[in-house]
C-alpha cells in the first residue's frame, strides 16, 4: 500500500512515477556511463548524474576510467566489475527524484566499507523518502527503522535491530553468524549465551 492505497489499484504509470527500483541483477546498456545513469530521463544534467554517482560511491572509479563519464560500456556491463556495475545501477535509481526507493539485494557485491559509506550517504541524501532494502547481510539493514525477517517464505519477525535481537531467534542466529559481539551493539551477556548455544549446535560464530 502507498498512502493507504493498494498498489493493485494504482495505475501502473502512476506507480512507476513514484518508485525507483534497483533489481538484484543489475544491467547496463551499451552506451556511456552518463547515458547509463541517465537512462530513461533525458532531462538530467551532468551535475545530476555526477551527484547520483557520488551518493552511489561510483564517482571515484568512474573518473579513473579512460574517458570518465563518457566511457562507453559494453552491453550487460562486462567491462566493469560486479561491484562497480551495482553502483552504477544504484546511481541510475538515485538520479530519479522518487518518493520510494527499492533496493532488491543490490548491495551484495559491495565490500563492507563501500556498503557502509553508501548507507550513510543514502540516510543523508534520502531523508524524508521511503527506502526499502532487501538484503541477506545483517550489517546492511541493522540501522533500518523497521526490519522484516523472512524464513521459508513467511514473516517470522518485525521490529528494530535491538527488538529482533531480543525477540526473534531466526534474526538473532543470522546476526550471530555474521557479526562480532561489538558490531551487534547489544547486551554482550545475552549475545554470548546465544553464541554458546549455537556453538554447541555446530554453527560457526564470528568473534
PDB file of N, CA, C and O in Angstrom, residues 68-121:
ATOM      1  N   UNK A  68      36.284   8.813 -18.358  1.00  0.00           N
ATOM      2  CA  UNK A  68      35.408   9.258 -17.281  1.00  0.00           C
ATOM      3  C   UNK A  68      33.958   8.919 -17.549  1.00  0.00           C
ATOM      4  O   UNK A  68      33.628   7.785 -17.921  1.00  0.00           O
ATOM      5  N   UNK A  69      33.084   9.902 -17.378  1.00  0.00           N
ATOM      6  CA  UNK A  69      31.651   9.675 -17.575  1.00  0.00           C
ATOM      7  C   UNK A  69      31.301   9.433 -19.035  1.00  0.00           C
ATOM      8  O   UNK A  69      30.201   8.954 -19.340  1.00  0.00           O
ATOM      9  N   UNK A  70      32.213   9.734 -19.941  1.00  0.00           N
ATOM     10  CA  UNK A  70      31.980   9.493 -21.368  1.00  0.00           C
ATOM     11  C   UNK A  70      32.431   8.122 -21.822  1.00  0.00           C
ATOM     12  O   UNK A  70      32.272   7.762 -22.997  1.00  0.00           O
ATOM     13  N   UNK A  71      32.976   7.308 -20.906  1.00  0.00           N
ATOM     14  CA  UNK A  71      33.460   5.969 -21.257  1.00  0.00           C
ATOM     15  C   UNK A  71      32.316   5.083 -21.724  1.00  0.00           C
ATOM     16  O   UNK A  71      31.285   4.975 -21.064  1.00  0.00           O
ATOM     17  N   UNK A  72      32.507   4.431 -22.877  1.00  0.00           N
ATOM     18  CA  UNK A  72      31.486   3.539 -23.417  1.00  0.00           C
ATOM     19  C   UNK A  72      31.554   2.190 -22.704  1.00  0.00           C
ATOM     20  O   UNK A  72      32.619   1.575 -22.620  1.00  0.00           O
ATOM     21  N   UNK A  73      30.427   1.741 -22.190  1.00  0.00           N
ATOM     22  CA  UNK A  73      30.345   0.449 -21.512  1.00  0.00           C
ATOM     23  C   UNK A  73      29.774  -0.596 -22.466  1.00  0.00           C
ATOM     24  O   UNK A  73      28.989  -0.280 -23.357  1.00  0.00           O
ATOM     25  N   UNK A  74      30.164  -1.845 -22.265  1.00  0.00           N
ATOM     26  CA  UNK A  74      29.613  -2.919 -23.074  1.00  0.00           C
ATOM     27  C   UNK A  74      28.240  -3.310 -22.557  1.00  0.00           C
ATOM     28  O   UNK A  74      27.907  -3.085 -21.386  1.00  0.00           O
ATOM     29  N   UNK A  75      27.419  -3.893 -23.419  1.00  0.00           N
ATOM     30  CA  UNK A  75      26.087  -4.313 -23.006  1.00  0.00           C
ATOM     31  C   UNK A  75      26.188  -5.362 -21.903  1.00  0.00           C
ATOM     32  O   UNK A  75      26.948  -6.320 -22.020  1.00  0.00           O
ATOM     33  N   UNK A  76      25.434  -5.166 -20.826  1.00  0.00           N
ATOM     34  CA  UNK A  76      25.497  -6.063 -19.689  1.00  0.00           C
ATOM     35  C   UNK A  76      26.511  -5.627 -18.649  1.00  0.00           C
ATOM     36  O   UNK A  76      26.506  -6.120 -17.533  1.00  0.00           O
ATOM     37  N   UNK A  77      27.409  -4.703 -19.019  1.00  0.00           N
ATOM     38  CA  UNK A  77      28.373  -4.181 -18.060  1.00  0.00           C
ATOM     39  C   UNK A  77      29.574  -5.056 -17.841  1.00  0.00           C
ATOM     40  O   UNK A  77      30.226  -4.979 -16.796  1.00  0.00           O
ATOM     41  N   UNK A  78      29.923  -5.880 -18.837  1.00  0.00           N
ATOM     42  CA  UNK A  78      31.063  -6.768 -18.678  1.00  0.00           C
ATOM     43  C   UNK A  78      32.401  -6.057 -18.589  1.00  0.00           C
ATOM     44  O   UNK A  78      33.397  -6.656 -18.176  1.00  0.00           O
ATOM     45  N   UNK A  79      32.426  -4.786 -18.944  1.00  0.00           N
ATOM     46  CA  UNK A  79      33.684  -4.037 -18.916  1.00  0.00           C
ATOM     47  C   UNK A  79      34.002  -3.463 -17.548  1.00  0.00           C
ATOM     48  O   UNK A  79      35.053  -2.843 -17.360  1.00  0.00           O
ATOM     49  N   UNK A  80      33.104  -3.647 -16.571  1.00  0.00           N
ATOM     50  CA  UNK A  80      33.356  -3.194 -15.200  1.00  0.00           C
ATOM     51  C   UNK A  80      33.103  -4.364 -14.252  1.00  0.00           C
ATOM     52  O   UNK A  80      32.491  -5.365 -14.628  1.00  0.00           O
ATOM     53  N   UNK A  81      33.573  -4.251 -13.016  1.00  0.00           N
ATOM     54  CA  UNK A  81      33.404  -5.332 -12.047  1.00  0.00           C
ATOM     55  C   UNK A  81      31.957  -5.416 -11.567  1.00  0.00           C
ATOM     56  O   UNK A  81      31.151  -4.504 -11.788  1.00  0.00           O
ATOM     57  N   UNK A  82      31.644  -6.512 -10.869  1.00  0.00           N
ATOM     58  CA  UNK A  82      30.289  -6.677 -10.348  1.00  0.00           C
ATOM     59  C   UNK A  82      29.892  -5.581  -9.381  1.00  0.00           C
ATOM     60  O   UNK A  82      28.771  -5.052  -9.434  1.00  0.00           O
ATOM     61  N   UNK A  83      30.814  -5.203  -8.485  1.00  0.00           N
ATOM     62  CA  UNK A  83      30.528  -4.137  -7.534  1.00  0.00           C
ATOM     63  C   UNK A  83      30.353  -2.797  -8.223  1.00  0.00           C
ATOM     64  O   UNK A  83      29.484  -1.996  -7.846  1.00  0.00           O
ATOM     65  N   UNK A  84      31.153  -2.526  -9.244  1.00  0.00           N
ATOM     66  CA  UNK A  84      31.025  -1.271  -9.992  1.00  0.00           C
ATOM     67  C   UNK A  84      29.714  -1.244 -10.764  1.00  0.00           C
ATOM     68  O   UNK A  84      29.048  -0.212 -10.832  1.00  0.00           O
ATOM     69  N   UNK A  85      29.349  -2.385 -11.322  1.00  0.00           N
ATOM     70  CA  UNK A  85      28.084  -2.475 -12.053  1.00  0.00           C
ATOM     71  C   UNK A  85      26.915  -2.190 -11.118  1.00  0.00           C
ATOM     72  O   UNK A  85      25.971  -1.467 -11.481  1.00  0.00           O
ATOM     73  N   UNK A  86      26.952  -2.743  -9.916  1.00  0.00           N
ATOM     74  CA  UNK A  86      25.885  -2.486  -8.955  1.00  0.00           C
ATOM     75  C   UNK A  86      25.819  -1.010  -8.584  1.00  0.00           C
ATOM     76  O   UNK A  86      24.738  -0.428  -8.491  1.00  0.00           O
ATOM     77  N   UNK A  87      26.961  -0.377  -8.383  1.00  0.00           N
ATOM     78  CA  UNK A  87      26.967   1.032  -8.002  1.00  0.00           C
ATOM     79  C   UNK A  87      26.423   1.915  -9.110  1.00  0.00           C
ATOM     80  O   UNK A  87      25.729   2.910  -8.836  1.00  0.00           O
ATOM     81  N   UNK A  88      26.692   1.568 -10.358  1.00  0.00           N
ATOM     82  CA  UNK A  88      26.140   2.353 -11.465  1.00  0.00           C
ATOM     83  C   UNK A  88      24.626   2.172 -11.560  1.00  0.00           C
ATOM     84  O   UNK A  88      23.897   3.130 -11.854  1.00  0.00           O
ATOM     85  N   UNK A  89      24.147   0.959 -11.310  1.00  0.00           N
ATOM     86  CA  UNK A  89      22.703   0.720 -11.310  1.00  0.00           C
ATOM     87  C   UNK A  89      22.031   1.480 -10.169  1.00  0.00           C
ATOM     88  O   UNK A  89      20.927   2.027 -10.324  1.00  0.00           O
ATOM     89  N   UNK A  90      22.696   1.532  -9.019  1.00  0.00           N
ATOM     90  CA  UNK A  90      22.174   2.299  -7.883  1.00  0.00           C
ATOM     91  C   UNK A  90      22.163   3.790  -8.218  1.00  0.00           C
ATOM     92  O   UNK A  90      21.198   4.501  -7.914  1.00  0.00           O
ATOM     93  N   UNK A  91      23.213   4.266  -8.874  1.00  0.00           N
ATOM     94  CA  UNK A  91      23.270   5.673  -9.287  1.00  0.00           C
ATOM     95  C   UNK A  91      22.124   5.994 -10.237  1.00  0.00           C
ATOM     96  O   UNK A  91      21.518   7.072 -10.159  1.00  0.00           O
ATOM     97  N   UNK A  92      21.811   5.073 -11.136  1.00  0.00           N
ATOM     98  CA  UNK A  92      20.697   5.284 -12.074  1.00  0.00           C
ATOM     99  C   UNK A  92      19.389   5.487 -11.309  1.00  0.00           C
ATOM    100  O   UNK A  92      18.592   6.365 -11.635  1.00  0.00           O
ATOM    101  N   UNK A  93      19.175   4.667 -10.272  1.00  0.00           N
ATOM    102  CA  UNK A  93      17.950   4.801  -9.469  1.00  0.00           C
ATOM    103  C   UNK A  93      17.940   6.107  -8.688  1.00  0.00           C
ATOM    104  O   UNK A  93      16.908   6.769  -8.560  1.00  0.00           O
ATOM    105  N   UNK A  94      19.106   6.499  -8.158  1.00  0.00           N
ATOM    106  CA  UNK A  94      19.188   7.707  -7.340  1.00  0.00           C
ATOM    107  C   UNK A  94      19.072   8.978  -8.164  1.00  0.00           C
ATOM    108  O   UNK A  94      18.755  10.051  -7.626  1.00  0.00           O
ATOM    109  N   UNK A  95      19.339   8.880  -9.459  1.00  0.00           N
ATOM    110  CA  UNK A  95      19.247  10.065 -10.320  1.00  0.00           C
ATOM    111  C   UNK A  95      17.803  10.540 -10.448  1.00  0.00           C
ATOM    112  O   UNK A  95      17.551  11.709 -10.767  1.00  0.00           O
ATOM    113  N   UNK A  96      16.867   9.638 -10.175  1.00  0.00           N
ATOM    114  CA  UNK A  96      15.450   9.997 -10.229  1.00  0.00           C
ATOM    115  C   UNK A  96      15.016  10.551  -8.878  1.00  0.00           C
ATOM    116  O   UNK A  96      15.400  10.038  -7.836  1.00  0.00           O
ATOM    117  N   UNK A  97      14.189  11.575  -8.910  1.00  0.00           N
ATOM    118  CA  UNK A  97      13.645  12.136  -7.670  1.00  0.00           C
ATOM    119  C   UNK A  97      12.346  11.411  -7.355  1.00  0.00           C
ATOM    120  O   UNK A  97      11.251  11.899  -7.627  1.00  0.00           O
ATOM    121  N   UNK A  98      12.481  10.219  -6.786  1.00  0.00           N
ATOM    122  CA  UNK A  98      11.314   9.391  -6.498  1.00  0.00           C
ATOM    123  C   UNK A  98      10.888   9.550  -5.036  1.00  0.00           C
ATOM    124  O   UNK A  98      11.624  10.087  -4.210  1.00  0.00           O
ATOM    125  N   UNK A  99       9.705   9.050  -4.721  1.00  0.00           N
ATOM    126  CA  UNK A  99       9.239   9.043  -3.325  1.00  0.00           C
ATOM    127  C   UNK A  99       9.678   7.774  -2.615  1.00  0.00           C
ATOM    128  O   UNK A  99       9.870   7.775  -1.404  1.00  0.00           O
ATOM    129  N   UNK A 100       9.802   6.683  -3.384  1.00  0.00           N
ATOM    130  CA  UNK A 100      10.119   5.386  -2.812  1.00  0.00           C
ATOM    131  C   UNK A 100      11.291   4.779  -3.576  1.00  0.00           C
ATOM    132  O   UNK A 100      11.293   4.760  -4.814  1.00  0.00           O
ATOM    133  N   UNK A 101      12.278   4.284  -2.846  1.00  0.00           N
ATOM    134  CA  UNK A 101      13.431   3.620  -3.461  1.00  0.00           C
ATOM    135  C   UNK A 101      13.472   2.182  -2.960  1.00  0.00           C
ATOM    136  O   UNK A 101      13.454   1.926  -1.760  1.00  0.00           O
ATOM    137  N   UNK A 102      13.518   1.236  -3.911  1.00  0.00           N
ATOM    138  CA  UNK A 102      13.539  -0.177  -3.575  1.00  0.00           C
ATOM    139  C   UNK A 102      14.847  -0.798  -4.079  1.00  0.00           C
ATOM    140  O   UNK A 102      15.103  -0.821  -5.281  1.00  0.00           O
ATOM    141  N   UNK A 103      15.665  -1.266  -3.154  1.00  0.00           N
ATOM    142  CA  UNK A 103      16.939  -1.900  -3.480  1.00  0.00           C
ATOM    143  C   UNK A 103      16.807  -3.402  -3.202  1.00  0.00           C
ATOM    144  O   UNK A 103      16.785  -3.829  -2.049  1.00  0.00           O
ATOM    145  N   UNK A 104      16.714  -4.193  -4.255  1.00  0.00           N
ATOM    146  CA  UNK A 104      16.485  -5.629  -4.125  1.00  0.00           C
ATOM    147  C   UNK A 104      17.813  -6.380  -4.078  1.00  0.00           C
ATOM    148  O   UNK A 104      18.346  -6.783  -5.118  1.00  0.00           O
ATOM    149  N   UNK A 105      18.354  -6.555  -2.879  1.00  0.00           N
ATOM    150  CA  UNK A 105      19.629  -7.243  -2.678  1.00  0.00           C
ATOM    151  C   UNK A 105      20.696  -6.680  -3.616  1.00  0.00           C
ATOM    152  O   UNK A 105      21.506  -7.422  -4.181  1.00  0.00           O
ATOM    153  N   UNK A 106      20.683  -5.361  -3.783  1.00  0.00           N
ATOM    154  CA  UNK A 106      21.574  -4.718  -4.754  1.00  0.00           C
ATOM    155  C   UNK A 106      22.872  -4.207  -4.142  1.00  0.00           C
ATOM    156  O   UNK A 106      23.630  -3.499  -4.804  1.00  0.00           O
ATOM    157  N   UNK A 107      23.140  -4.558  -2.858  1.00  0.00           N
ATOM    158  CA  UNK A 107      24.410  -4.195  -2.229  1.00  0.00           C
ATOM    159  C   UNK A 107      25.313  -5.418  -2.065  1.00  0.00           C
ATOM    160  O   UNK A 107      26.397  -5.321  -1.505  1.00  0.00           O
ATOM    161  N   UNK A 108      24.872  -6.562  -2.574  1.00  0.00           N
ATOM    162  CA  UNK A 108      25.542  -7.830  -2.274  1.00  0.00           C
ATOM    163  C   UNK A 108      26.969  -7.919  -2.800  1.00  0.00           C
ATOM    164  O   UNK A 108      27.803  -8.625  -2.230  1.00  0.00           O
ATOM    165  N   UNK A 109      27.281  -7.220  -3.902  1.00  0.00           N
ATOM    166  CA  UNK A 109      28.627  -7.293  -4.480  1.00  0.00           C
ATOM    167  C   UNK A 109      29.558  -6.211  -3.935  1.00  0.00           C
ATOM    168  O   UNK A 109      30.708  -6.120  -4.357  1.00  0.00           O
ATOM    169  N   UNK A 110      29.051  -5.406  -3.002  1.00  0.00           N
ATOM    170  CA  UNK A 110      29.862  -4.335  -2.439  1.00  0.00           C
ATOM    171  C   UNK A 110      30.645  -4.843  -1.236  1.00  0.00           C
ATOM    172  O   UNK A 110      30.130  -5.629  -0.438  1.00  0.00           O
ATOM    173  N   UNK A 111      31.881  -4.371  -1.085  1.00  0.00           N
ATOM    174  CA  UNK A 111      32.628  -4.711   0.118  1.00  0.00           C
ATOM    175  C   UNK A 111      32.018  -3.965   1.305  1.00  0.00           C
ATOM    176  O   UNK A 111      31.256  -3.003   1.136  1.00  0.00           O
ATOM    177  N   UNK A 112      32.345  -4.394   2.502  1.00  0.00           N
ATOM    178  CA  UNK A 112      31.682  -3.866   3.698  1.00  0.00           C
ATOM    179  C   UNK A 112      31.897  -2.366   3.882  1.00  0.00           C
ATOM    180  O   UNK A 112      30.986  -1.648   4.311  1.00  0.00           O
ATOM    181  N   UNK A 113      33.084  -1.862   3.535  1.00  0.00           N
ATOM    182  CA  UNK A 113      33.351  -0.429   3.697  1.00  0.00           C
ATOM    183  C   UNK A 113      32.534   0.403   2.721  1.00  0.00           C
ATOM    184  O   UNK A 113      31.969   1.438   3.088  1.00  0.00           O
ATOM    185  N   UNK A 114      32.455  -0.049   1.461  1.00  0.00           N
ATOM    186  CA  UNK A 114      31.651   0.667   0.465  1.00  0.00           C
ATOM    187  C   UNK A 114      30.181   0.612   0.836  1.00  0.00           C
ATOM    188  O   UNK A 114      29.456   1.605   0.715  1.00  0.00           O
ATOM    189  N   UNK A 115      29.731  -0.544   1.303  1.00  0.00           N
ATOM    190  CA  UNK A 115      28.353  -0.716   1.768  1.00  0.00           C
ATOM    191  C   UNK A 115      28.047   0.299   2.864  1.00  0.00           C
ATOM    192  O   UNK A 115      27.010   0.983   2.827  1.00  0.00           O
ATOM    193  N   UNK A 116      28.923   0.433   3.832  1.00  0.00           N
ATOM    194  CA  UNK A 116      28.710   1.360   4.952  1.00  0.00           C
ATOM    195  C   UNK A 116      28.669   2.808   4.477  1.00  0.00           C
ATOM    196  O   UNK A 116      27.821   3.591   4.916  1.00  0.00           O
ATOM    197  N   UNK A 117      29.585   3.180   3.579  1.00  0.00           N
ATOM    198  CA  UNK A 117      29.599   4.552   3.055  1.00  0.00           C
ATOM    199  C   UNK A 117      28.327   4.840   2.264  1.00  0.00           C
ATOM    200  O   UNK A 117      27.755   5.932   2.364  1.00  0.00           O
ATOM    201  N   UNK A 118      27.888   3.875   1.477  1.00  0.00           N
ATOM    202  CA  UNK A 118      26.675   4.051   0.684  1.00  0.00           C
ATOM    203  C   UNK A 118      25.461   4.233   1.579  1.00  0.00           C
ATOM    204  O   UNK A 118      24.638   5.127   1.361  1.00  0.00           O
ATOM    205  N   UNK A 119      25.334   3.405   2.607  1.00  0.00           N
ATOM    206  CA  UNK A 119      24.186   3.513   3.508  1.00  0.00           C
ATOM    207  C   UNK A 119      24.185   4.851   4.239  1.00  0.00           C
ATOM    208  O   UNK A 119      23.124   5.462   4.449  1.00  0.00           O
ATOM    209  N   UNK A 120      25.361   5.329   4.626  1.00  0.00           N
ATOM    210  CA  UNK A 120      25.451   6.638   5.290  1.00  0.00           C
ATOM    211  C   UNK A 120      25.010   7.749   4.342  1.00  0.00           C
ATOM    212  O   UNK A 120      24.305   8.684   4.738  1.00  0.00           O
ATOM    213  N   UNK A 121      25.420   7.643   3.068  1.00  0.00           N
ATOM    214  CA  UNK A 121      25.039   8.650   2.077  1.00  0.00           C
ATOM    215  C   UNK A 121      23.542   8.608   1.798  1.00  0.00           C
ATOM    216  O   UNK A 121      22.890   9.657   1.671  1.00  0.00           O
TER     217      UNK A 121
END
